[in-house]
mmCIF file of C-alpha atoms in Angstrom:
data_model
loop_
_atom_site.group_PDB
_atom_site.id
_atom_site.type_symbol
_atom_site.label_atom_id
_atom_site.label_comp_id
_atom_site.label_asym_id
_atom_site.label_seq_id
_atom_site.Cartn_x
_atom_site.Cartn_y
_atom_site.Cartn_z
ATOM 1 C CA UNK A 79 7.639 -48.478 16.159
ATOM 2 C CA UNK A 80 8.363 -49.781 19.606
ATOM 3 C CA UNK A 81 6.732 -53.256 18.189
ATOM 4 C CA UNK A 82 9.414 -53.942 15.827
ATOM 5 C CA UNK A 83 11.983 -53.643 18.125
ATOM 6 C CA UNK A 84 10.483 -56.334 19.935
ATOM 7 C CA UNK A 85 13.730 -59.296 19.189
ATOM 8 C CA UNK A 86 11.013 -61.986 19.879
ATOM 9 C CA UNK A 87 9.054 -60.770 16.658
ATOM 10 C CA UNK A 88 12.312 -61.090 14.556
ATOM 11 C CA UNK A 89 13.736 -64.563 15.766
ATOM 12 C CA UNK A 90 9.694 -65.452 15.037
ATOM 13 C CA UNK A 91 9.854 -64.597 11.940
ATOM 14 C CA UNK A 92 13.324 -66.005 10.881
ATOM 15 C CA UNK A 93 12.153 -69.659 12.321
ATOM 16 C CA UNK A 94 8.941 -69.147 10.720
ATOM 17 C CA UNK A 95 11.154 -68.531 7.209
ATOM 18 C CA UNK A 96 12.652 -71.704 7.886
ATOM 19 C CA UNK A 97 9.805 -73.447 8.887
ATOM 20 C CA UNK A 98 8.436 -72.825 5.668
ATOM 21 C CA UNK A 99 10.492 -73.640 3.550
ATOM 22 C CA UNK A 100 11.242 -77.103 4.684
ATOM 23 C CA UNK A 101 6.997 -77.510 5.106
ATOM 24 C CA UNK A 102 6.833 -76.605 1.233
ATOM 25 C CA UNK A 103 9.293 -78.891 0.396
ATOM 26 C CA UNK A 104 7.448 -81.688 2.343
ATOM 27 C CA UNK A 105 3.780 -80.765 1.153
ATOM 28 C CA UNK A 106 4.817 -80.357 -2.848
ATOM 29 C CA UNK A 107 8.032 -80.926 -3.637
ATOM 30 C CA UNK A 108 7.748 -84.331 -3.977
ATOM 31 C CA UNK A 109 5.086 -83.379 -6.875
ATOM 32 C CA UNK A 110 8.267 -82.439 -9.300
ATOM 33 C CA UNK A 111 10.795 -85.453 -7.716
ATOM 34 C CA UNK A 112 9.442 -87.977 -6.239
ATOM 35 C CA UNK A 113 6.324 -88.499 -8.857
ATOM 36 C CA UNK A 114 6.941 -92.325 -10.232
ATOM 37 C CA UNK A 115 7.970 -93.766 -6.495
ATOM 38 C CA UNK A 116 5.279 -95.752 -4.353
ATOM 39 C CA UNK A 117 3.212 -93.481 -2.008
ATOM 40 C CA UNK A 118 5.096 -94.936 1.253
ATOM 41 C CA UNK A 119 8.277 -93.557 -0.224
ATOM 42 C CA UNK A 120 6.790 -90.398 -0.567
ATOM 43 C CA UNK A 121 5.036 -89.826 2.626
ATOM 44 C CA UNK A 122 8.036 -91.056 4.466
ATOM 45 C CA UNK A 123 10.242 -88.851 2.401
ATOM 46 C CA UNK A 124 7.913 -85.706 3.437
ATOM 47 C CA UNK A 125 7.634 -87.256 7.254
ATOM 48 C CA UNK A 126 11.250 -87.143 7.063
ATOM 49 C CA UNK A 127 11.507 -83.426 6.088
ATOM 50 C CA UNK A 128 8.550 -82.193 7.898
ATOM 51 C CA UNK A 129 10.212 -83.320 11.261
ATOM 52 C CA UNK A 130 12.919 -80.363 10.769
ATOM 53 C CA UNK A 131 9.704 -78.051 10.006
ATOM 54 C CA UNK A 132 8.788 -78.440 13.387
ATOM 55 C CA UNK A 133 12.048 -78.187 14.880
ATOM 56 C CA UNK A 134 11.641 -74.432 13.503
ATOM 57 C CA UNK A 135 8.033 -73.869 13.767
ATOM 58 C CA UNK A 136 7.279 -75.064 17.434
ATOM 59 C CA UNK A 137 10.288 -73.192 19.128
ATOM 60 C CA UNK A 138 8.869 -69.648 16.651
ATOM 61 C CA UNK A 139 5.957 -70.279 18.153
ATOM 62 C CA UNK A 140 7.030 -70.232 21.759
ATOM 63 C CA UNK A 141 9.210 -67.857 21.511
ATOM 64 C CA UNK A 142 6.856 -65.319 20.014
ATOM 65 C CA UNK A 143 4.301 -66.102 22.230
ATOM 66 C CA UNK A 144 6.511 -65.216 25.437
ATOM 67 C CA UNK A 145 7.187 -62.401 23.687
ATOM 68 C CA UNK A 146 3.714 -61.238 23.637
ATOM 69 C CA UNK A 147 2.225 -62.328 20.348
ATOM 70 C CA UNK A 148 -1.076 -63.068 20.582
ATOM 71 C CA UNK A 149 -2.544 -66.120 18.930
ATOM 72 C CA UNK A 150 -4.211 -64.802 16.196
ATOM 73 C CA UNK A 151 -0.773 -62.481 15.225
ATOM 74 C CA UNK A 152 1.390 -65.533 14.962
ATOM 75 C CA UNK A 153 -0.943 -67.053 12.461
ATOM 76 C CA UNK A 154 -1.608 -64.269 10.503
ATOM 77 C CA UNK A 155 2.562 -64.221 10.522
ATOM 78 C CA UNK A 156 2.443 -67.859 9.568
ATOM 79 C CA UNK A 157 0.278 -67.296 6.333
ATOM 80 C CA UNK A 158 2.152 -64.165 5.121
ATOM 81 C CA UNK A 159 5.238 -66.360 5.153
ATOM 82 C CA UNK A 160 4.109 -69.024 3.376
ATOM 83 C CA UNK A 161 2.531 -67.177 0.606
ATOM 84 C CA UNK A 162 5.926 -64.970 0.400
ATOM 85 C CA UNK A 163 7.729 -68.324 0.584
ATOM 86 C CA UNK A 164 5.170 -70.423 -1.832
ATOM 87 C CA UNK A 165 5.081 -67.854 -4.762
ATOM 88 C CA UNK A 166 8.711 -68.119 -5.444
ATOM 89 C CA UNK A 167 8.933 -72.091 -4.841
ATOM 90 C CA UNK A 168 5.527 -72.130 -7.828
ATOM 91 C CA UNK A 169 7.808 -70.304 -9.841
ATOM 92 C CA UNK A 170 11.190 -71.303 -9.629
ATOM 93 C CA UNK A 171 10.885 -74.635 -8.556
ATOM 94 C CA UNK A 172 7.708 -76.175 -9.441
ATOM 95 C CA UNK A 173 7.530 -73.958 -13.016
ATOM 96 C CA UNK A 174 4.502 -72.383 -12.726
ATOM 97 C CA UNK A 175 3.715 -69.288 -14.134
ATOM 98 C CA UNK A 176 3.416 -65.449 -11.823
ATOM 99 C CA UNK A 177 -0.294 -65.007 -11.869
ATOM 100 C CA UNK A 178 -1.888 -61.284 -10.970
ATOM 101 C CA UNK A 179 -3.646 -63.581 -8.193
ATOM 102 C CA UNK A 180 -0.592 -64.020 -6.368
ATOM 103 C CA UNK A 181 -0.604 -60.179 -5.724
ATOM 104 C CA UNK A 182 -3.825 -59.859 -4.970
ATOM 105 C CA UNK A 183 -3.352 -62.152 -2.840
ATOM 106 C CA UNK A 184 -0.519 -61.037 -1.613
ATOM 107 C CA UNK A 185 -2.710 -57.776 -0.881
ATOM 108 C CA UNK A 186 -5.044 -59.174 1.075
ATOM 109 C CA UNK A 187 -2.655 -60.612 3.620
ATOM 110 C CA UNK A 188 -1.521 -58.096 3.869
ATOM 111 C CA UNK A 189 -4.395 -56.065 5.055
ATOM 112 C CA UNK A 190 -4.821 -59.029 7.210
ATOM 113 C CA UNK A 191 -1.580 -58.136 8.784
ATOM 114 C CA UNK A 192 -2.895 -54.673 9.098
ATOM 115 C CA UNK A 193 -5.848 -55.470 10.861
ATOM 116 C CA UNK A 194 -4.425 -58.498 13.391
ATOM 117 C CA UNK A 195 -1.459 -56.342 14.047
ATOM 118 C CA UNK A 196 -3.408 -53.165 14.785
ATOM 119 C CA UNK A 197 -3.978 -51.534 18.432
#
């Protein structure tokens, strides 16, 4: 239990919230409002929100990684969060339907967790 005390997991994981959800935005969001502009528009327009993804991701990064997570945890953590973070954006935003693939998905990160995570 001594690991999730650790405040460097927790101020990880918050930024790497963040991070996510402005990287969604810039990857598909533009799929539901920016469909009939010109490509330049676009990309800019995901450049443009991207930039504050990394102003949450880089500093997650460092700051988990001085607080001794290895490699291979943070990006285990990274891909946990953006499935948890990409299901509900399908959904809500985008109008997609809940599929039973998104759990077991969902499952299999999470043994991935397991494993990366264990001693």
């Amino acid at each position: 239990m001594e690991f999730f005390a650790n405040p460097a997991l927790w101020k990880t994981v918050g930024l790497l919230l963040v991070s996510n959800c402005f990287m969604t935005f810039a990857w598909y969001g533009h799929l539901r409002t920016l469909g009939s502009k010109p490509l330049i528009i676009v990309i800019l327009a995901s450049w443009a929100v991207a930039f504050f993804e990394y102003c949450a991701q880089v500093p997650a990064n460092r700051i988990g990684h001085a607080g001794n997570l290895s490699l291979a945890q943070l990006k285990i953590m990274q891909e946990v969060i953006t499935l948890a973070v990409f299901v509900p954006f399908s959904v809500y935003f985008m109008g997609d339907k809940l599929r039973w693939n998104f759990l077991w998905a969902g499952l299999c990160m999470v043994g991935a967790v397991y494993f990366i995570f264990k001693k």
